[in-house]
Amino acid sequence: MVLRSIRVIATLALLLQFSSCFEITEDITWNADGSGFIVLMLNLSESKPRMDDYMRQKEVQGYKVPKKQEVEQKLELARKTLASTPGFTQVSTQLDWKNYIFSLRGRFSTLASLNNGVNKVMSELDNGSKVYTGDHYTFSKSQFQRKNPYDWKPERYAELPMTLRYMLEKARLTTVYRFPVEVQKSSNPKARVSPNKTALKLTEPISALAKGSVSLENRVTLQIK
Amino acid sequence: MKRSVQILLSLALILCSIGQLTAQKAQKYLPSSPDLVIGVHPAALNKKVPLEKLKATRGWEETVQLISLFVKGGDSTLYKKMFSDPSSFGLNTMEGMWWYRESIGDTMLYRLVIPLVDKSKLETQLAATLEEQSDLFDWNSSPDQGVLEITDSEWILAWNKEVLLFSNATISINWYDYYQQTNLPDVAVDSAVTGVDDVMIVPEEGEEEMSDEMIVPDEESDIEVDVAIDSEDVEAQVVKEENKLGLNPVAWPLDTTTTYVSPIFTPIEDNYDGTYTRYDSLETANKAKALAFNRDQTTALLAANGYQRALNNPHYLTLLQQTPDVSLFMDYEKFYGLQGKFGPAARLPLGGMDHGMDTYMSFVSSLSSITQSMYRGAALTASMNFNNGEVVADMRIHLNEKMKAWNKRTYKTSLSTKLLKYLRGDRSVAFMGFAFHPENAWKVFREVMESAPPSSKSPGDFMFLLDALVDEKAISKIWSGECLAAITGIQSVPKTVTTYEYDEDFNQKEVVKEVIQKIPEFTLAMTHKDMDTWKRIMQLGIKYDGLEPMGVNAWKLKGDGSSALTDLYFGLTEDAVLISNARDLVENKRNTGYTGRLAYNAEQKKLLKGHNMVMYLNPSQFAELMLSYFNADGSESAQADLERIYNTMDYMLISDEKSKEKTTSSMRVKFRDPQKNSLLQFMEYLGILSDMRSKNEM
């Protein structure tokens, strides 16, 4: 499921098959009133030389390399879906084909609209799948929680092609959350708090996430006066 | 194709573990004219490696699994039991088992012959094993023989008191060829629909008549199939036909009656004016026809206790006298004959790709007849032995006198080692080299083309034109016939990229950084006799803006470095032309070549010397190269797998020697542990590959 989720978030599933050095970033800036700004980014820039080759070749190891137009259609579908979600405004995409960096960004008014928007995008890009229903983020009093609503199974990861598994060991997923107040405590020991104590960053290999040996889950206690 | 070869090899290997019986009995079940026979002789192998050790490997499991897939139908329980404990099935074949392929009319027959010593044991085991799978298998037996059919499989198992046969027959036609044949105005649709009248072997004028052992045309050997094409009628039609099979000369009665059900099909939307539906019906009918053919042929063969006239090719009989672990016999003439057999003289089965290419196809068809004529009477025999530390396969091609003479003129006795210094040897991934006489080769080529049958004029015309354009003496000056091509390692090329990173407060910032792109390093080295001509060629390259000079006798291919996969350099020495993406070679080491630890060592040179063709592959270096190419080389599990490959297999070497007297090839697969049997190491190697495919431990 994690791979499915990742691929959907990235919207560039096919491109991921051909690149190992890539990073997916979930970057959210929260405001005091519960609104905020989210950026989902797929960064393939470290694989740029190889990606240039692949795009020229059009087919690698029997797999069809997606055309620019196909990737752009996927991202446009994600943009439209997010923009149609109640509570979302200023939704846009950025496609940097020179460096292979792609992003989807938008402003949300409430936590509910964020959860709803993320699920809708993932569902739409996964051909209308109904599995994306859980909450990714919750707030309760002074506690923010990043959840993992999916059932990630290591045996599914083991079924992936050998070279894809090798590649995913080098790929990373990063989450960055910025808060209007200081972070007091974080339950995930791998998450790092910034020196100014208002931001939290966690980076994990995608293979480890897919196998379930590490998690993005985190309970963050905020310094609310 | 690769998978088929792997399956066949695996099939041959696993059978090494099965029982004991005299080879002569099984030999009777080999037809007089197969095009391919693989024999397994486990007695010798059993002395080298305890079979129980083989059975304990992951590779063994994989092999049994492959056989199950190969035979299809049911689950693998039967085959696992049979191959794990063959004696409990009455199989006792230590002295040999054989797999062969034979073409009969439009049908290709594949058969595996396993000696059997206890028929009742086999039947008892089958009854016990298949009790719970009665829906997947159907079998019956009499005191003399038995047949087992597998649901949805083209294979049958049949036995008498002497042998167990795995037998398969197929009649295939490519959809595109079918479409083309049935939709071209000059081809009779009816003939193509039945699919049984269009395969005839007609001797070319001047060719020898076919012997009585050869295939009888379909008009004498058909099981007629009434294909239900009437879309209104979806009822099954039961067709009873008298069996008039065109068998090879055998003594059994041929008046058995065949009964089978012709296909039921439901009309579907057809975008090809009914062609698809007809093709679908034909394919189904072909399967039924092949199965009936297979059943009749096999049961008749078993009833007759083998062929009256079994395989007695002298080359094959010579091979039998040796005691290799695995033997192979291929009838070259028959093998090449099959290529031209699948259609009218001017049309080959190219998946319908020959639209509008009649002239070309006529030419290719003529080439096929030339090839067949060149290999008249030729055969290949090979023996493979699993010694400690290495697998050794020795092949010998038995040619006719004309081919021997051509070979002697075309090929140089052996590849010299003077080009080797231009190849970096310390991290060699793969290597290929050959040596021949270009001028003589051209003359031989001309003779071959001119030897086309009188009815096939195209090759002669082509040769006339080509001869007017080509000056063989000039060619031999710029290339004197020796060539080495190698992948000599992995290049790390720095590339600049723009990306994002986080500052200490986790704000994104754009940065420019250098990343390493890994690409294969390759070199092509060719001998020449005329440096001035090459210099003129390079000057032309500069004049037309394709090359730029890099000092004396070195050039670089012009191009935008950012868009090209790699830079390309050309170097010229007194005796060689170098084409490589290794700048250091062309710029600095052109005159001296690689020396010391960078050069090929004495052991490597010894391997490469004395052959007129040689291929070398280092599997662990190759795997590393592939991982690098896909940017997976930093992965921990990839590194661990690489290490396992490195610790198991050393290298693979294929070499050829051609002379007037003989044409031989040799393949050596060297494993790391010189004391351990190579089959055992090979099985372990298969296990590693299997682990790499599915890592359930992760």
PDB file of N, CA, C and O in Angstrom, chain A residues 45-102:
ATOM      1  N   SER A  45      15.815  14.979  -9.590  1.00  0.00           N
ATOM      2  CA  SER A  45      16.937  15.718 -10.181  1.00  0.00           C
ATOM      3  C   SER A  45      18.269  14.982 -10.075  1.00  0.00           C
ATOM      4  O   SER A  45      19.115  15.088 -10.958  1.00  0.00           O
ATOM      5  N   GLU A  46      18.441  14.198  -9.007  1.00  0.00           N
ATOM      6  CA  GLU A  46      19.727  13.491  -8.884  1.00  0.00           C
ATOM      7  C   GLU A  46      19.851  12.372  -9.917  1.00  0.00           C
ATOM      8  O   GLU A  46      20.927  11.841 -10.129  1.00  0.00           O
ATOM      9  N   SER A  47      18.749  11.994 -10.521  1.00  0.00           N
ATOM     10  CA  SER A  47      18.788  10.981 -11.588  1.00  0.00           C
ATOM     11  C   SER A  47      18.689  11.638 -12.961  1.00  0.00           C
ATOM     12  O   SER A  47      18.442  10.959 -13.953  1.00  0.00           O
ATOM     13  N   LYS A  48      18.874  12.933 -12.990  1.00  0.00           N
ATOM     14  CA  LYS A  48      18.673  13.664 -14.253  1.00  0.00           C
ATOM     15  C   LYS A  48      19.419  13.061 -15.453  1.00  0.00           C
ATOM     16  O   LYS A  48      18.807  12.851 -16.511  1.00  0.00           O
ATOM     17  N   PRO A  49      20.730  12.765 -15.327  1.00  0.00           N
ATOM     18  CA  PRO A  49      21.414  12.225 -16.511  1.00  0.00           C
ATOM     19  C   PRO A  49      20.762  10.943 -17.015  1.00  0.00           C
ATOM     20  O   PRO A  49      20.586  10.748 -18.214  1.00  0.00           O
ATOM     21  N   ARG A  50      20.385  10.065 -16.074  1.00  0.00           N
ATOM     22  CA  ARG A  50      19.757   8.811 -16.480  1.00  0.00           C
ATOM     23  C   ARG A  50      18.360   9.067 -17.058  1.00  0.00           C
ATOM     24  O   ARG A  50      17.954   8.450 -18.036  1.00  0.00           O
ATOM     25  N   MET A  51      17.640  10.009 -16.429  1.00  0.00           N
ATOM     26  CA  MET A  51      16.295  10.315 -16.923  1.00  0.00           C
ATOM     27  C   MET A  51      16.348  10.862 -18.354  1.00  0.00           C
ATOM     28  O   MET A  51      15.491  10.538 -19.178  1.00  0.00           O
ATOM     29  N   ASP A  52      17.375  11.687 -18.630  1.00  0.00           N
ATOM     30  CA  ASP A  52      17.533  12.193 -19.997  1.00  0.00           C
ATOM     31  C   ASP A  52      17.655  11.029 -20.978  1.00  0.00           C
ATOM     32  O   ASP A  52      17.035  11.024 -22.042  1.00  0.00           O
ATOM     33  N   ASP A  53      18.456  10.033 -20.596  1.00  0.00           N
ATOM     34  CA  ASP A  53      18.626   8.855 -21.462  1.00  0.00           C
ATOM     35  C   ASP A  53      17.313   8.130 -21.656  1.00  0.00           C
ATOM     36  O   ASP A  53      16.932   7.762 -22.761  1.00  0.00           O
ATOM     37  N   TYR A  54      16.635   7.910 -20.532  1.00  0.00           N
ATOM     38  CA  TYR A  54      15.397   7.130 -20.595  1.00  0.00           C
ATOM     39  C   TYR A  54      14.347   7.825 -21.459  1.00  0.00           C
ATOM     40  O   TYR A  54      13.636   7.182 -22.221  1.00  0.00           O
ATOM     41  N   MET A  55      14.230   9.127 -21.287  1.00  0.00           N
ATOM     42  CA  MET A  55      13.221   9.851 -22.059  1.00  0.00           C
ATOM     43  C   MET A  55      13.537   9.761 -23.556  1.00  0.00           C
ATOM     44  O   MET A  55      12.637   9.713 -24.388  1.00  0.00           O
ATOM     45  N   ARG A  56      14.835   9.720 -23.866  1.00  0.00           N
ATOM     46  CA  ARG A  56      15.217   9.571 -25.273  1.00  0.00           C
ATOM     47  C   ARG A  56      14.894   8.170 -25.786  1.00  0.00           C
ATOM     48  O   ARG A  56      14.437   7.982 -26.893  1.00  0.00           O
ATOM     49  N   GLN A  57      15.171   7.187 -24.904  1.00  0.00           N
ATOM     50  CA  GLN A  57      15.003   5.790 -25.339  1.00  0.00           C
ATOM     51  C   GLN A  57      13.532   5.393 -25.492  1.00  0.00           C
ATOM     52  O   GLN A  57      13.203   4.503 -26.243  1.00  0.00           O
ATOM     53  N   LYS A  58      12.664   6.005 -24.727  1.00  0.00           N
ATOM     54  CA  LYS A  58      11.210   5.750 -24.777  1.00  0.00           C
ATOM     55  C   LYS A  58      10.815   4.393 -24.217  1.00  0.00           C
ATOM     56  O   LYS A  58       9.665   4.153 -23.909  1.00  0.00           O
ATOM     57  N   GLU A  59      11.752   3.474 -24.128  1.00  0.00           N
ATOM     58  CA  GLU A  59      11.442   2.167 -23.547  1.00  0.00           C
ATOM     59  C   GLU A  59      12.689   1.664 -22.848  1.00  0.00           C
ATOM     60  O   GLU A  59      13.785   1.740 -23.386  1.00  0.00           O
ATOM     61  N   VAL A  60      12.524   1.167 -21.627  1.00  0.00           N
ATOM     62  CA  VAL A  60      13.660   0.653 -20.870  1.00  0.00           C
ATOM     63  C   VAL A  60      13.292  -0.717 -20.330  1.00  0.00           C
ATOM     64  O   VAL A  60      12.279  -0.865 -19.649  1.00  0.00           O
ATOM     65  N   GLN A  61      14.118  -1.690 -20.628  1.00  0.00           N
ATOM     66  CA  GLN A  61      13.896  -3.055 -20.154  1.00  0.00           C
ATOM     67  C   GLN A  61      12.465  -3.536 -20.432  1.00  0.00           C
ATOM     68  O   GLN A  61      11.840  -4.189 -19.593  1.00  0.00           O
ATOM     69  N   GLY A  62      11.961  -3.180 -21.553  1.00  0.00           N
ATOM     70  CA  GLY A  62      10.611  -3.625 -21.916  1.00  0.00           C
ATOM     71  C   GLY A  62       9.507  -2.752 -21.344  1.00  0.00           C
ATOM     72  O   GLY A  62       8.342  -2.944 -21.665  1.00  0.00           O
ATOM     73  N   TYR A  63       9.854  -1.799 -20.470  1.00  0.00           N
ATOM     74  CA  TYR A  63       8.835  -0.897 -19.929  1.00  0.00           C
ATOM     75  C   TYR A  63       8.775   0.375 -20.773  1.00  0.00           C
ATOM     76  O   TYR A  63       9.804   0.931 -21.130  1.00  0.00           O
ATOM     77  N   LYS A  64       7.552   0.808 -21.012  1.00  0.00           N
ATOM     78  CA  LYS A  64       7.383   2.039 -21.784  1.00  0.00           C
ATOM     79  C   LYS A  64       7.659   3.234 -20.879  1.00  0.00           C
ATOM     80  O   LYS A  64       7.124   3.317 -19.768  1.00  0.00           O
ATOM     81  N   VAL A  65       8.495   4.127 -21.316  1.00  0.00           N
ATOM     82  CA  VAL A  65       8.740   5.347 -20.555  1.00  0.00           C
ATOM     83  C   VAL A  65       7.621   6.334 -20.881  1.00  0.00           C
ATOM     84  O   VAL A  65       7.329   6.554 -22.054  1.00  0.00           O
ATOM     85  N   PRO A  66       6.984   6.907 -19.853  1.00  0.00           N
ATOM     86  CA  PRO A  66       5.850   7.797 -20.149  1.00  0.00           C
ATOM     87  C   PRO A  66       6.286   9.048 -20.894  1.00  0.00           C
ATOM     88  O   PRO A  66       7.385   9.551 -20.700  1.00  0.00           O
ATOM     89  N   LYS A  67       5.382   9.519 -21.746  1.00  0.00           N
ATOM     90  CA  LYS A  67       5.681  10.748 -22.469  1.00  0.00           C
ATOM     91  C   LYS A  67       5.426  11.929 -21.539  1.00  0.00           C
ATOM     92  O   LYS A  67       4.660  11.813 -20.581  1.00  0.00           O
ATOM     93  N   LYS A  68       6.013  13.071 -21.890  1.00  0.00           N
ATOM     94  CA  LYS A  68       5.788  14.283 -21.097  1.00  0.00           C
ATOM     95  C   LYS A  68       4.298  14.562 -20.967  1.00  0.00           C
ATOM     96  O   LYS A  68       3.797  14.896 -19.902  1.00  0.00           O
ATOM     97  N   GLN A  69       3.611  14.387 -22.074  1.00  0.00           N
ATOM     98  CA  GLN A  69       2.182  14.703 -22.100  1.00  0.00           C
ATOM     99  C   GLN A  69       1.408  13.841 -21.090  1.00  0.00           C
ATOM    100  O   GLN A  69       0.493  14.331 -20.420  1.00  0.00           O
ATOM    101  N   GLU A  70       1.787  12.585 -20.986  1.00  0.00           N
ATOM    102  CA  GLU A  70       1.095  11.686 -20.061  1.00  0.00           C
ATOM    103  C   GLU A  70       1.309  12.120 -18.613  1.00  0.00           C
ATOM    104  O   GLU A  70       0.398  12.103 -17.788  1.00  0.00           O
ATOM    105  N   VAL A  71       2.533  12.509 -18.310  1.00  0.00           N
ATOM    106  CA  VAL A  71       2.841  12.961 -16.958  1.00  0.00           C
ATOM    107  C   VAL A  71       2.071  14.246 -16.655  1.00  0.00           C
ATOM    108  O   VAL A  71       1.495  14.412 -15.568  1.00  0.00           O
ATOM    109  N   GLU A  72       2.056  15.125 -17.641  1.00  0.00           N
ATOM    110  CA  GLU A  72       1.367  16.404 -17.439  1.00  0.00           C
ATOM    111  C   GLU A  72      -0.137  16.204 -17.240  1.00  0.00           C
ATOM    112  O   GLU A  72      -0.769  16.886 -16.436  1.00  0.00           O
ATOM    113  N   GLN A  73      -0.689  15.224 -17.961  1.00  0.00           N
ATOM    114  CA  GLN A  73      -2.124  14.936 -17.797  1.00  0.00           C
ATOM    115  C   GLN A  73      -2.416  14.454 -16.377  1.00  0.00           C
ATOM    116  O   GLN A  73      -3.414  14.820 -15.762  1.00  0.00           O
ATOM    117  N   LYS A  74      -1.531  13.614 -15.860  1.00  0.00           N
ATOM    118  CA  LYS A  74      -1.717  13.090 -14.500  1.00  0.00           C
ATOM    119  C   LYS A  74      -1.683  14.226 -13.475  1.00  0.00           C
ATOM    120  O   LYS A  74      -2.506  14.305 -12.562  1.00  0.00           O
ATOM    121  N   LEU A  75      -0.697  15.081 -13.642  1.00  0.00           N
ATOM    122  CA  LEU A  75      -0.573  16.191 -12.687  1.00  0.00           C
ATOM    123  C   LEU A  75      -1.756  17.144 -12.794  1.00  0.00           C
ATOM    124  O   LEU A  75      -2.223  17.689 -11.789  1.00  0.00           O
ATOM    125  N   GLU A  76      -2.230  17.337 -13.998  1.00  0.00           N
ATOM    126  CA  GLU A  76      -3.374  18.221 -14.185  1.00  0.00           C
ATOM    127  C   GLU A  76      -4.616  17.627 -13.528  1.00  0.00           C
ATOM    128  O   GLU A  76      -5.434  18.338 -12.924  1.00  0.00           O
ATOM    129  N   LEU A  77      -4.745  16.313 -13.617  1.00  0.00           N
ATOM    130  CA  LEU A  77      -5.868  15.632 -12.969  1.00  0.00           C
ATOM    131  C   LEU A  77      -5.790  15.845 -11.448  1.00  0.00           C
ATOM    132  O   LEU A  77      -6.796  16.126 -10.782  1.00  0.00           O
ATOM    133  N   ALA A  78      -4.561  15.729 -10.907  1.00  0.00           N
ATOM    134  CA  ALA A  78      -4.384  15.946  -9.466  1.00  0.00           C
ATOM    135  C   ALA A  78      -4.744  17.383  -9.096  1.00  0.00           C
ATOM    136  O   ALA A  78      -5.397  17.644  -8.084  1.00  0.00           O
ATOM    137  N   ARG A  79      -4.318  18.309  -9.924  1.00  0.00           N
ATOM    138  CA  ARG A  79      -4.601  19.730  -9.631  1.00  0.00           C
ATOM    139  C   ARG A  79      -6.102  20.001  -9.615  1.00  0.00           C
ATOM    140  O   ARG A  79      -6.636  20.616  -8.696  1.00  0.00           O
ATOM    141  N   LYS A  80      -6.774  19.480 -10.638  1.00  0.00           N
ATOM    142  CA  LYS A  80      -8.214  19.712 -10.731  1.00  0.00           C
ATOM    143  C   LYS A  80      -8.953  19.093  -9.542  1.00  0.00           C
ATOM    144  O   LYS A  80      -9.887  19.668  -8.991  1.00  0.00           O
ATOM    145  N   THR A  81      -8.522  17.908  -9.170  1.00  0.00           N
ATOM    146  CA  THR A  81      -9.180  17.208  -8.052  1.00  0.00           C
ATOM    147  C   THR A  81      -8.998  17.984  -6.756  1.00  0.00           C
ATOM    148  O   THR A  81      -9.950  18.177  -5.977  1.00  0.00           O
ATOM    149  N   LEU A  82      -7.778  18.439  -6.521  1.00  0.00           N
ATOM    150  CA  LEU A  82      -7.521  19.178  -5.280  1.00  0.00           C
ATOM    151  C   LEU A  82      -8.264  20.517  -5.294  1.00  0.00           C
ATOM    152  O   LEU A  82      -8.832  20.944  -4.284  1.00  0.00           O
ATOM    153  N   ALA A  83      -8.256  21.144  -6.454  1.00  0.00           N
ATOM    154  CA  ALA A  83      -8.915  22.457  -6.560  1.00  0.00           C
ATOM    155  C   ALA A  83     -10.412  22.343  -6.335  1.00  0.00           C
ATOM    156  O   ALA A  83     -11.056  23.288  -5.861  1.00  0.00           O
ATOM    157  N   SER A  84     -10.998  21.190  -6.667  1.00  0.00           N
ATOM    158  CA  SER A  84     -12.449  21.015  -6.503  1.00  0.00           C
ATOM    159  C   SER A  84     -12.821  20.583  -5.086  1.00  0.00           C
ATOM    160  O   SER A  84     -13.993  20.442  -4.757  1.00  0.00           O
ATOM    161  N   THR A  85     -11.819  20.327  -4.258  1.00  0.00           N
ATOM    162  CA  THR A  85     -12.101  19.919  -2.877  1.00  0.00           C
ATOM    163  C   THR A  85     -12.488  21.152  -2.052  1.00  0.00           C
ATOM    164  O   THR A  85     -11.745  22.139  -2.057  1.00  0.00           O
ATOM    165  N   PRO A  86     -13.625  21.092  -1.378  1.00  0.00           N
ATOM    166  CA  PRO A  86     -14.024  22.249  -0.560  1.00  0.00           C
ATOM    167  C   PRO A  86     -12.927  22.618   0.445  1.00  0.00           C
ATOM    168  O   PRO A  86     -12.361  21.750   1.100  1.00  0.00           O
ATOM    169  N   GLY A  87     -12.640  23.898   0.524  1.00  0.00           N
ATOM    170  CA  GLY A  87     -11.628  24.368   1.471  1.00  0.00           C
ATOM    171  C   GLY A  87     -10.268  24.585   0.846  1.00  0.00           C
ATOM    172  O   GLY A  87      -9.374  25.142   1.468  1.00  0.00           O
ATOM    173  N   PHE A  88     -10.078  24.143  -0.408  1.00  0.00           N
ATOM    174  CA  PHE A  88      -8.784  24.337  -1.075  1.00  0.00           C
ATOM    175  C   PHE A  88      -8.830  25.525  -2.020  1.00  0.00           C
ATOM    176  O   PHE A  88      -9.806  25.706  -2.769  1.00  0.00           O
ATOM    177  N   THR A  89      -7.793  26.335  -1.990  1.00  0.00           N
ATOM    178  CA  THR A  89      -7.663  27.459  -2.922  1.00  0.00           C
ATOM    179  C   THR A  89      -6.215  27.528  -3.404  1.00  0.00           C
ATOM    180  O   THR A  89      -5.342  26.859  -2.855  1.00  0.00           O
ATOM    181  N   GLN A  90      -6.001  28.362  -4.397  1.00  0.00           N
ATOM    182  CA  GLN A  90      -4.659  28.609  -4.954  1.00  0.00           C
ATOM    183  C   GLN A  90      -3.921  27.305  -5.271  1.00  0.00           C
ATOM    184  O   GLN A  90      -2.733  27.153  -4.978  1.00  0.00           O
ATOM    185  N   VAL A  91      -4.633  26.358  -5.856  1.00  0.00           N
ATOM    186  CA  VAL A  91      -4.001  25.073  -6.195  1.00  0.00           C
ATOM    187  C   VAL A  91      -3.248  25.219  -7.515  1.00  0.00           C
ATOM    188  O   VAL A  91      -3.788  25.751  -8.485  1.00  0.00           O
ATOM    189  N   SER A  92      -2.011  24.748  -7.530  1.00  0.00           N
ATOM    190  CA  SER A  92      -1.214  24.861  -8.762  1.00  0.00           C
ATOM    191  C   SER A  92      -0.216  23.710  -8.860  1.00  0.00           C
ATOM    192  O   SER A  92       0.029  22.988  -7.885  1.00  0.00           O
ATOM    193  N   THR A  93       0.309  23.544 -10.048  1.00  0.00           N
ATOM    194  CA  THR A  93       1.367  22.548 -10.243  1.00  0.00           C
ATOM    195  C   THR A  93       2.593  23.244 -10.815  1.00  0.00           C
ATOM    196  O   THR A  93       2.483  24.293 -11.457  1.00  0.00           O
ATOM    197  N   GLN A  94       3.746  22.648 -10.582  1.00  0.00           N
ATOM    198  CA  GLN A  94       4.983  23.136 -11.207  1.00  0.00           C
ATOM    199  C   GLN A  94       5.695  21.952 -11.832  1.00  0.00           C
ATOM    200  O   GLN A  94       5.890  20.924 -11.175  1.00  0.00           O
ATOM    201  N   LEU A  95       6.052  22.087 -13.078  1.00  0.00           N
ATOM    202  CA  LEU A  95       6.754  21.003 -13.771  1.00  0.00           C
ATOM    203  C   LEU A  95       8.091  21.528 -14.280  1.00  0.00           C
ATOM    204  O   LEU A  95       8.121  22.352 -15.194  1.00  0.00           O
ATOM    205  N   ASP A  96       9.148  21.065 -13.694  1.00  0.00           N
ATOM    206  CA  ASP A  96      10.488  21.470 -14.121  1.00  0.00           C
ATOM    207  C   ASP A  96      11.109  20.285 -14.864  1.00  0.00           C
ATOM    208  O   ASP A  96      11.758  19.415 -14.265  1.00  0.00           O
ATOM    209  N   TRP A  97      10.890  20.251 -16.174  1.00  0.00           N
ATOM    210  CA  TRP A  97      11.379  19.110 -16.972  1.00  0.00           C
ATOM    211  C   TRP A  97      12.891  19.135 -17.127  1.00  0.00           C
ATOM    212  O   TRP A  97      13.500  18.114 -17.450  1.00  0.00           O
ATOM    213  N   LYS A  98      13.478  20.291 -16.919  1.00  0.00           N
ATOM    214  CA  LYS A  98      14.943  20.371 -17.053  1.00  0.00           C
ATOM    215  C   LYS A  98      15.612  19.601 -15.929  1.00  0.00           C
ATOM    216  O   LYS A  98      16.596  18.897 -16.125  1.00  0.00           O
ATOM    217  N   ASN A  99      15.060  19.744 -14.741  1.00  0.00           N
ATOM    218  CA  ASN A  99      15.670  19.074 -13.578  1.00  0.00           C
ATOM    219  C   ASN A  99      14.820  17.923 -13.038  1.00  0.00           C
ATOM    220  O   ASN A  99      15.172  17.328 -12.038  1.00  0.00           O
ATOM    221  N   TYR A 100      13.718  17.649 -13.701  1.00  0.00           N
ATOM    222  CA  TYR A 100      12.817  16.564 -13.292  1.00  0.00           C
ATOM    223  C   TYR A 100      12.315  16.757 -11.857  1.00  0.00           C
ATOM    224  O   TYR A 100      12.464  15.901 -10.996  1.00  0.00           O
ATOM    225  N   ILE A 101      11.779  17.932 -11.592  1.00  0.00           N
ATOM    226  CA  ILE A 101      11.174  18.230 -10.293  1.00  0.00           C
ATOM    227  C   ILE A 101       9.713  18.627 -10.543  1.00  0.00           C
ATOM    228  O   ILE A 101       9.446  19.533 -11.337  1.00  0.00           O
ATOM    229  N   PHE A 102       8.817  17.930  -9.871  1.00  0.00           N
ATOM    230  CA  PHE A 102       7.383  18.147 -10.113  1.00  0.00           C
ATOM    231  C   PHE A 102       6.682  18.372  -8.778  1.00  0.00           C
ATOM    232  O   PHE A 102       6.977  17.669  -7.802  1.00  0.00           O
TER     233      PHE A 102
END
